[in-house]
CSV table of C-alpha atoms in Angstrom, one decimal:
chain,number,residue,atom,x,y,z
A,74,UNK,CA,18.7,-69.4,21.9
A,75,UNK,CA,19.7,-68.8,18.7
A,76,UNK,CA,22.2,-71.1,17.3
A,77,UNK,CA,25.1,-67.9,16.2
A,78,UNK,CA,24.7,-66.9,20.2
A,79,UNK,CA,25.5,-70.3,21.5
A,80,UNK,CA,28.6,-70.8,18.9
A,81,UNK,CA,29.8,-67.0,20.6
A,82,UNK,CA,28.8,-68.1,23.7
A,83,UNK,CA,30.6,-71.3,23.8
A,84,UNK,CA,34.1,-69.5,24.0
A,85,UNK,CA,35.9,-71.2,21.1
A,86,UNK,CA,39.4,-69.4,20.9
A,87,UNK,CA,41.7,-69.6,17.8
A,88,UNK,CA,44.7,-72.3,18.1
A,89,UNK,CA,42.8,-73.6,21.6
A,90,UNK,CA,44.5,-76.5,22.9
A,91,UNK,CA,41.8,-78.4,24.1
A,92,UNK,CA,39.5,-78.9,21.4
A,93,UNK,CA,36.5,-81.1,21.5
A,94,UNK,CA,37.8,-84.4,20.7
A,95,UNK,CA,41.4,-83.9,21.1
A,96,UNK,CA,44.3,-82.1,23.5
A,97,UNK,CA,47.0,-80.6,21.4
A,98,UNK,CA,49.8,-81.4,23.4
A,99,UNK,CA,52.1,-79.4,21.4
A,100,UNK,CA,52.3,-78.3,17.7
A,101,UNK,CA,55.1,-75.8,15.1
A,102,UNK,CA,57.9,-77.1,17.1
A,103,UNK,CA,61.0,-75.6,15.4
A,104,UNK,CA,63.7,-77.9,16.1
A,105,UNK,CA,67.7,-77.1,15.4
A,106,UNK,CA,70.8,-78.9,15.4
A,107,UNK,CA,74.4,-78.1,13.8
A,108,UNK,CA,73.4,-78.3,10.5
A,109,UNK,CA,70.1,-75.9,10.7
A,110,UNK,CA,66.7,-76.6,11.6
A,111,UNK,CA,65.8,-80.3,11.0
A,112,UNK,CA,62.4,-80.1,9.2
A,113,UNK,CA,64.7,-78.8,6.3
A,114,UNK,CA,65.9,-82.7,5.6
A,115,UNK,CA,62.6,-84.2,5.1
A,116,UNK,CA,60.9,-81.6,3.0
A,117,UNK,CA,59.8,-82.0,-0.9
A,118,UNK,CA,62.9,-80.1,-1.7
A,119,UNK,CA,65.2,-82.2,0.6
A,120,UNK,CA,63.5,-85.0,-1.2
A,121,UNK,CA,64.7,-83.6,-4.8
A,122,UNK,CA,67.8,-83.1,-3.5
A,123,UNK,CA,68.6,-86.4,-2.3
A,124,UNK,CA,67.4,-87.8,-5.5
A,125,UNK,CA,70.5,-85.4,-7.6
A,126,UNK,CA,72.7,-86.5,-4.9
A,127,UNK,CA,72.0,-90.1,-5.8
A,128,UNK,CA,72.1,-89.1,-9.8
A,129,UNK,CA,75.6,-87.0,-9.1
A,130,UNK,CA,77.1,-90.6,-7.7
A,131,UNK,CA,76.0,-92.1,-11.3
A,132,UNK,CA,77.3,-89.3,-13.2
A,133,UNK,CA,80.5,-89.9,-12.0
A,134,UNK,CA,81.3,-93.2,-13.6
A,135,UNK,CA,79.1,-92.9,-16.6
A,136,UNK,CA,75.4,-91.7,-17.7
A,137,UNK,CA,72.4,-90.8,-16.0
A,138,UNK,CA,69.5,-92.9,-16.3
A,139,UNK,CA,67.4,-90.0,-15.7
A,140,UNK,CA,68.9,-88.1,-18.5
A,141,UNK,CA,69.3,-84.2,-18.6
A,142,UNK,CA,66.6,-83.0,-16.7
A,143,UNK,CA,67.3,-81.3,-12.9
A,144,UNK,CA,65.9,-83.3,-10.0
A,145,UNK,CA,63.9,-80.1,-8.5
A,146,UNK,CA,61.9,-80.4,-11.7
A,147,UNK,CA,60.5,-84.3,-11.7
A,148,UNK,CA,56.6,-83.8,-10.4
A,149,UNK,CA,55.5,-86.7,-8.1
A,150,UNK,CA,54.1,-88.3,-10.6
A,151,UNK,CA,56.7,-88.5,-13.1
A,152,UNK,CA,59.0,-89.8,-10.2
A,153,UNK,CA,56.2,-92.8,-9.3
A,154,UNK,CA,56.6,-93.4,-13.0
A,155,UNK,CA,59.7,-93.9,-12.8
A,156,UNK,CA,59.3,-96.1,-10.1
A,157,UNK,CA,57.3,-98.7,-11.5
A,158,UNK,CA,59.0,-98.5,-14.7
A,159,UNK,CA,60.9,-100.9,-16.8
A,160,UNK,CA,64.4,-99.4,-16.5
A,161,UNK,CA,65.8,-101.2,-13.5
A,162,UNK,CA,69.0,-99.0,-13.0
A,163,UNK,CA,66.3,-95.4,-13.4
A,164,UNK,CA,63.9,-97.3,-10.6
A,165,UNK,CA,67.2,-98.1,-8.4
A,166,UNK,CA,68.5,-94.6,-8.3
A,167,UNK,CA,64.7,-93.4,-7.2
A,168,UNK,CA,64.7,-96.5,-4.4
A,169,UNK,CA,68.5,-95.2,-3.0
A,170,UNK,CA,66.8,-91.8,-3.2
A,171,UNK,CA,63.7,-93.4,-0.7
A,172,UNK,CA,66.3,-95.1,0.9
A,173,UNK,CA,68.2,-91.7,2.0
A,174,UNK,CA,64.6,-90.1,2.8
A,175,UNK,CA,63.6,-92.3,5.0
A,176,UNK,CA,66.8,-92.8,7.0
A,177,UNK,CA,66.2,-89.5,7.7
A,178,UNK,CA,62.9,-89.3,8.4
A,179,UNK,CA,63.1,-92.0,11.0
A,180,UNK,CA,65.5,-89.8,12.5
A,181,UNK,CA,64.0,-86.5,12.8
A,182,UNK,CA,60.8,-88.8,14.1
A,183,UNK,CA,62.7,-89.7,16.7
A,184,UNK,CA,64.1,-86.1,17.7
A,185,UNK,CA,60.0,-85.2,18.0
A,186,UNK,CA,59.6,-88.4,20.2
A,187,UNK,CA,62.4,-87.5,22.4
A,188,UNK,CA,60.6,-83.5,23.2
A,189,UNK,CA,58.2,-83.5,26.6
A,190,UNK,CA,55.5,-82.7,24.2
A,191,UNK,CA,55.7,-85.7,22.2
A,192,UNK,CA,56.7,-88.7,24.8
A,193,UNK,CA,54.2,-91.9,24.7
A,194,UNK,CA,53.4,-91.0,21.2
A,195,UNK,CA,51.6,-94.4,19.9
A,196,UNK,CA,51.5,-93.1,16.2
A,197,UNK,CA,52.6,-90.9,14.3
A,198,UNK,CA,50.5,-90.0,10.9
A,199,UNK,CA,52.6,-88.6,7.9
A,200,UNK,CA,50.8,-85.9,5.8
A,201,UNK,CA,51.6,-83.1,3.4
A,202,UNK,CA,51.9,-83.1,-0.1
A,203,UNK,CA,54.7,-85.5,-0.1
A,204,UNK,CA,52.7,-88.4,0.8
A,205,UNK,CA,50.8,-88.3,-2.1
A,206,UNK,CA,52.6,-90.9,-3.9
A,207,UNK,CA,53.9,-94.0,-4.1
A,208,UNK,CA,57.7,-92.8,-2.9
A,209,UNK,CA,56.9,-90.5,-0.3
A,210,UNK,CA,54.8,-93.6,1.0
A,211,UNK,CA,57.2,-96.3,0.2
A,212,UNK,CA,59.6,-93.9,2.3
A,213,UNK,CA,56.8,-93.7,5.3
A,214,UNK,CA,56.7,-96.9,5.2
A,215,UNK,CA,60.4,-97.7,5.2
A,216,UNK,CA,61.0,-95.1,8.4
A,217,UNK,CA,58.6,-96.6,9.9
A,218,UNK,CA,60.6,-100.2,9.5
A,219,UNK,CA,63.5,-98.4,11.1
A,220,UNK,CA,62.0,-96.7,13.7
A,221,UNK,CA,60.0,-100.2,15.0
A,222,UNK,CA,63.3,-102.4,14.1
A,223,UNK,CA,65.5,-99.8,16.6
A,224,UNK,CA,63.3,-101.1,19.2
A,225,UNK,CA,60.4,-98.2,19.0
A,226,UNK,CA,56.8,-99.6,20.0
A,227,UNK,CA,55.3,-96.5,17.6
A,228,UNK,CA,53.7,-97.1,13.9
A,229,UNK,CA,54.3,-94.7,11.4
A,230,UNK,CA,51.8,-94.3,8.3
A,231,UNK,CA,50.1,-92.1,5.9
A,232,UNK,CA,47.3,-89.7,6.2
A,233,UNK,CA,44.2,-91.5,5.4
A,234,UNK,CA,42.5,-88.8,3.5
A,235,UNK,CA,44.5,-87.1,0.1
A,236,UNK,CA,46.7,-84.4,2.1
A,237,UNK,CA,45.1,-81.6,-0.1
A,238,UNK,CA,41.6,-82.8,1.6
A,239,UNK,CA,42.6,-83.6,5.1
A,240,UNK,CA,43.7,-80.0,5.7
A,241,UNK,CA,40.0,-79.0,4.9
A,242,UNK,CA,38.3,-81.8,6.6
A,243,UNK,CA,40.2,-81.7,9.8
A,244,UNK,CA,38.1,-77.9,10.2
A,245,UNK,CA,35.0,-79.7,10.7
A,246,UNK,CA,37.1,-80.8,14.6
A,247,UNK,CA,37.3,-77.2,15.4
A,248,UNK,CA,34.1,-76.9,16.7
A,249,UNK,CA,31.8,-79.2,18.6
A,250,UNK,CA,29.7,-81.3,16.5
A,251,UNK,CA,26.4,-79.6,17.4
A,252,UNK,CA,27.4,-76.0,16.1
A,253,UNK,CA,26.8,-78.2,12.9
A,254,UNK,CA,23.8,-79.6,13.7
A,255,UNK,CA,20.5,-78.0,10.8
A,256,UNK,CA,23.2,-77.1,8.5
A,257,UNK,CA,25.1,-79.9,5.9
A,258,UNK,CA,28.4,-78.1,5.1
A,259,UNK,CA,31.1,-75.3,6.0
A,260,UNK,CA,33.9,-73.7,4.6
A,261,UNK,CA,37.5,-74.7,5.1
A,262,UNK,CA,40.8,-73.1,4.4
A,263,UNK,CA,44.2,-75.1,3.9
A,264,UNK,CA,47.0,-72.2,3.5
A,265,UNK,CA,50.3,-73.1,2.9
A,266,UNK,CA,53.8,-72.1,1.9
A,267,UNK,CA,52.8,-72.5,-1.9
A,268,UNK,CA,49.4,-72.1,-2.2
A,269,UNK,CA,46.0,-71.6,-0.6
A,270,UNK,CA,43.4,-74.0,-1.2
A,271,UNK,CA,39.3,-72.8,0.0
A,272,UNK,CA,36.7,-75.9,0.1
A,273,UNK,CA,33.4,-76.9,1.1
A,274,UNK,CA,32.9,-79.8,3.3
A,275,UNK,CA,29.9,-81.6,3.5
A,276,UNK,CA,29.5,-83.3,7.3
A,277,UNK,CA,27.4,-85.7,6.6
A,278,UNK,CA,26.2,-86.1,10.2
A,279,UNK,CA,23.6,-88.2,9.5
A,280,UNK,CA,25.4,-90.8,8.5
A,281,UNK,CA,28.2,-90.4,11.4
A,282,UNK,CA,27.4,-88.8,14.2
A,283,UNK,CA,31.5,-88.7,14.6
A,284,UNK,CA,31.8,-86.9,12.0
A,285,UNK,CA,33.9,-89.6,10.2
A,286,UNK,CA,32.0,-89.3,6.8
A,287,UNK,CA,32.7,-85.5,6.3
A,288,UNK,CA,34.2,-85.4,2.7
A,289,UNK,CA,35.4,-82.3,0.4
A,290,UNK,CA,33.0,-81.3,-2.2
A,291,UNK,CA,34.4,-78.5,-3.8
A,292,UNK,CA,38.0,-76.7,-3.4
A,293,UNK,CA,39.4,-74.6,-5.7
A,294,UNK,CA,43.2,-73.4,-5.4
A,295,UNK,CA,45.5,-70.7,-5.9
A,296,UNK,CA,49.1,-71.2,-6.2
A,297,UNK,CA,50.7,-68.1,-5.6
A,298,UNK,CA,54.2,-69.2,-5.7
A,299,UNK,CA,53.6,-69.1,-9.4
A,300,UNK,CA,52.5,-64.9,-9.3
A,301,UNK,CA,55.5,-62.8,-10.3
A,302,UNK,CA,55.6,-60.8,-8.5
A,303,UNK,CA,54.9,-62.3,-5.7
A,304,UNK,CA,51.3,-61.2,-4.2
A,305,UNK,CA,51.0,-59.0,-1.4
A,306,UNK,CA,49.3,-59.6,1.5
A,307,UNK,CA,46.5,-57.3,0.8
A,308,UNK,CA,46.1,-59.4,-2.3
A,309,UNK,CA,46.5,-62.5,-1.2
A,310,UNK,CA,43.5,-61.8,1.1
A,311,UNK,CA,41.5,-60.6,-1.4
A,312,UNK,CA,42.2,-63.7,-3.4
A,313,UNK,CA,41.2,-66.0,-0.7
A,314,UNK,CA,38.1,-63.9,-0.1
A,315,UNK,CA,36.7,-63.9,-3.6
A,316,UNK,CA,37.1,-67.8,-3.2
A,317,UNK,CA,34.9,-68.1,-0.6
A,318,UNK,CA,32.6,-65.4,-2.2
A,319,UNK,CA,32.3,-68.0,-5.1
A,320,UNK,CA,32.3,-71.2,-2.7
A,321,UNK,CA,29.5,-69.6,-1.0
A,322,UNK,CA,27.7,-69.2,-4.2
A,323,UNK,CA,28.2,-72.5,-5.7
A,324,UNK,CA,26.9,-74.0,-2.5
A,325,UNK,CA,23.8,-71.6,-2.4
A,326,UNK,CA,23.3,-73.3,-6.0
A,327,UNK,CA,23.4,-76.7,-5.2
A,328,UNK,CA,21.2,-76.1,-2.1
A,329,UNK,CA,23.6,-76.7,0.3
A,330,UNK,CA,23.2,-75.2,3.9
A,331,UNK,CA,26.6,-73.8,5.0
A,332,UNK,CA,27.2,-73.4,8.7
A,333,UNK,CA,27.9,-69.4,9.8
A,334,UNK,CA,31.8,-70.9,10.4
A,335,UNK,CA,35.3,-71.1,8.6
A,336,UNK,CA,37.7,-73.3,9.7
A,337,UNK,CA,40.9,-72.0,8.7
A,338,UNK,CA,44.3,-73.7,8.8
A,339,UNK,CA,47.6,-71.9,8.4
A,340,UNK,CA,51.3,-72.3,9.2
A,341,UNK,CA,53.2,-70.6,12.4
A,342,UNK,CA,52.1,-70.4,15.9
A,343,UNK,CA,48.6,-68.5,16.1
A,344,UNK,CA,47.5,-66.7,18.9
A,345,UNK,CA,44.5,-66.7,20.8
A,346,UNK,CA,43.3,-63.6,19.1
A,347,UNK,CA,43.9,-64.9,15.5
A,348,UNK,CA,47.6,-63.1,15.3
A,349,UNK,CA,50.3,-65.1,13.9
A,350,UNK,CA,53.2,-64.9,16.7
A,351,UNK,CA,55.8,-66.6,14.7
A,352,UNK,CA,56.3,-69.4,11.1
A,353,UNK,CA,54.6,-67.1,9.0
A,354,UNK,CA,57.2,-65.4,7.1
A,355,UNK,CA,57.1,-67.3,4.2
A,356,UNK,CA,53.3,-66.1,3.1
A,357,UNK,CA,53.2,-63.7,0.5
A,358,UNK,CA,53.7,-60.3,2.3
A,359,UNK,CA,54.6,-62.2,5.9
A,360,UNK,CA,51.9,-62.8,8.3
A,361,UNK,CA,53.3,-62.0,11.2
A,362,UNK,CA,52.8,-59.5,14.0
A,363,UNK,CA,50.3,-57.9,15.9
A,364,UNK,CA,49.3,-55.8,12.8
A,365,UNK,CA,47.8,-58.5,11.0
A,366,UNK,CA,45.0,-60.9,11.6
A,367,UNK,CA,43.3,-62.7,9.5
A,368,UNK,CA,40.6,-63.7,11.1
A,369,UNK,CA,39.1,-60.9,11.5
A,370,UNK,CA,39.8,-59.7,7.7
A,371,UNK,CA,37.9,-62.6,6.7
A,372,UNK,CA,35.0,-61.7,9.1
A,373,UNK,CA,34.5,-58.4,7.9
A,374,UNK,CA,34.9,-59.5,4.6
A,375,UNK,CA,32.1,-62.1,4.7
A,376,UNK,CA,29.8,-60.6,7.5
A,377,UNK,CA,27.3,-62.7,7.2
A,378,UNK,CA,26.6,-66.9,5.8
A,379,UNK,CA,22.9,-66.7,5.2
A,380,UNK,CA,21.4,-65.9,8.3
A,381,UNK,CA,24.0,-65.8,11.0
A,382,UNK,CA,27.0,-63.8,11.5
A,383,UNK,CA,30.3,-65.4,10.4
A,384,UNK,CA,32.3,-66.9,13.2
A,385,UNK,CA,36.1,-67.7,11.6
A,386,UNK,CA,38.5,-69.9,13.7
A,387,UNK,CA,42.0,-70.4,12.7
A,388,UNK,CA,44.2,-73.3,13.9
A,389,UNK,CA,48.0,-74.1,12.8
A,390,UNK,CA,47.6,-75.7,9.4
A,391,UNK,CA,49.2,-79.3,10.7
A,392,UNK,CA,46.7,-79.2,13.8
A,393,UNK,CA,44.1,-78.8,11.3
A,394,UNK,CA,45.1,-81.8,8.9
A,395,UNK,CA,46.0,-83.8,11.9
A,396,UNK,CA,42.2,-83.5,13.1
A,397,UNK,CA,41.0,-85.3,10.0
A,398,UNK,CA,42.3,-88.1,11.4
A,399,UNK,CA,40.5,-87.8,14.9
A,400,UNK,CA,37.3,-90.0,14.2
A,401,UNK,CA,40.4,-92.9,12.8
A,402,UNK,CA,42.5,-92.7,15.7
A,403,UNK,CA,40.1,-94.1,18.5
A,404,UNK,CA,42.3,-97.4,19.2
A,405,UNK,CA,45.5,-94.7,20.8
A,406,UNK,CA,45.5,-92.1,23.9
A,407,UNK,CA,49.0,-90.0,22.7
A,408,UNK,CA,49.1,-89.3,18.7
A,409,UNK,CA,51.0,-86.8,16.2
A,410,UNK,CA,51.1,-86.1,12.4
A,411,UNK,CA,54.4,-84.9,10.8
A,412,UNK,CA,53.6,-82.9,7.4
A,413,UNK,CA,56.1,-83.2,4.5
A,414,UNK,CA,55.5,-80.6,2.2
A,415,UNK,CA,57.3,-76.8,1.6
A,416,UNK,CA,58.9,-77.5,5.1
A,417,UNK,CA,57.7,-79.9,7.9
A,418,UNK,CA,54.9,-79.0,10.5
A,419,UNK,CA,54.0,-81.0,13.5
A,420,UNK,CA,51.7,-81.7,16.1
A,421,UNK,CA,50.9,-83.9,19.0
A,422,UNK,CA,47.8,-85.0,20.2
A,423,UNK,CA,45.7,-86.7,23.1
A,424,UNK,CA,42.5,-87.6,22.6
A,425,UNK,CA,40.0,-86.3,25.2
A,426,UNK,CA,38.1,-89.2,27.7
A,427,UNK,CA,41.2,-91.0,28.2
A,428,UNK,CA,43.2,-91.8,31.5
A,429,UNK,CA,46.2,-89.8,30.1
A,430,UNK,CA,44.6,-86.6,28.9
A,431,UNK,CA,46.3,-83.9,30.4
């Protein structure tokens, strides 16, 4: 049987919850309180914002140690730099900033661990762009101090792979490992509310039959928060497409043999047929609704990956980076990632084979 039939014949669904390795318990929970909805407080921009907060206090009774220059506008770097560097009141005013963060943190985890969805969570993995430094891990770390000190059994840590990688990795956890089986790489998508990043991911099945040695190796990005205007959605398609066009090509080049598939990941609740039903509204030209589906767009873009029809399956994009962490998380049944980025996505996970899959 040929091996395009057998991926089409295997049923794979967009956003399935049971997926070969893991049960997605739940995922894009959008949870409120008085003050809004709480993946607001431990965003990138919350982060900022406590960190002007913090300077504000200081302003009050004298200078700023981080001079002129708006919170909103240190990079992550520049903040880590400050950090480790040798002005103790600058580095304090970053640690309060942590501080703050994580206090907060540690309580939104526990409002997830408190939902039916989430409850026996062992560990929670923190991901998104956010964790990629030494303060948004320092604050990880710290939350998870609080959360284990308040008499939690749960460990809270940081994505193993860079966050811009695990959201392309984790595709290779969409599909069964055999649909990969004669071919050495596949394209992933990592969309998000700032930019859209394409890859190719090598498996490396030979060397890990899990699947635990699949590594990036090539992405290219678009930011299209920067376009002004902002894109529409037409073009923003169009963009992604020509970056898989060229993927395709540089992977032809180096003799790589890409799998007919493209794992995509993307933010909101998608449904079944590829649809995003809701937490799309922030891509350029809003994703939402019945009249829309990417998956199919990208299909009929990109018919075919050299012999074999293109198969695309789409997942929410903090299932997806959650799934890089399947082959790692072997040692607990119940598992979720939180992802700190533009806002804060979610999802909770049981691995398959256990007593306590449901």
């Amino acid at each position: 049987m040929a091996k395009d039939t057998q991926i089409r014949e295997a049923g794979i669904a967009h956003a399935a919850q049971r997926l070969p390795s893991v049960v997605v318990d739940d995922y894009n929970i959008e949870l409120k309180d008085g003050d809004g909805f709480i993946g607001d407080r431990v965003s990138k921009s919350a982060f900022r914002e406590m960190l002007e907060a913090c300077r504000e206090r200081l302003r009050a009774v004298g200078a700023d140690p981080l001079g002129d220059k708006a919170s909103c506008d240190f990079s992550k770097r520049r903040i880590d730099q400050i950090l480790l560097g040798e002005d103790p009141l600058a580095a304090g005013v970053v640690f309060s900033a942590i501080e703050d963060f994580a206090q907060e943190l540690a309580r939104v985890a526990r409002l997830f661990l408190g939902q039916d969805g989430w409850e026996g969570t062992q560990t929670i993995v923190v991901g998104g762009g956010f964790s990629d430094s030494r303060a948004g891990r320092l604050a990880v770390a710290r939350a998870g101090y609080l959360l284990r000190a308040g008499g939690l059994g749960i460990t809270l840590e940081p994505i193993r792979h860079h966050p811009d990688e695990g959201g392309l990795i984790g595709a290779v956890h969409l599909a069964p490992s055999w649909m990969f089986s004669g071919y050495d790489s596949l394209l992933a998508v990592d969309i998000g509310g700032s930019n859209i990043r394409a890859g190719v991911v090598v498996t490396n099945l030979r060397k890990a039959a899990d699947l635990s040695r699949s590594e990036v190796w090539r992405s290219e990005i678009w930011r299209h928060c920067d376009e002004d205007p902002i894109p529409s959605r037409d073009e923003a398609v169009e963009r992604l497409v020509g970056m898989l066009g060229d993927l395709i090509r540089r992977a032809d080049r180096a003799s790589l043999t890409l799998a007919p598939f493209v794992g995509i990941g993307c933010p909101g609740m998608i449904k079944a047929d590829g649809t995003i039903d809701r937490g799309g509204q922030n891509l350029p030209g809003n994703w939402e609704g019945r009249d829309f589906n990417l998956a199919e767009r990208v299909t009929a873009a990109i018919p075919r990956i050299g012999e074999h029809p293109t198969m695309v399956v789409m997942h929410n994009d903090a299932v997806v980076q959650g799934l890089s962490e399947v082959p790692h998380r072997t040692d607990v049944t119940r598992w979720g990632v939180l992802t700190i980025g533009t806002g804060l996505g979610n999802a909770r996970f049981t691995n398959r084979g256990t007593e306590d899959e449901i």
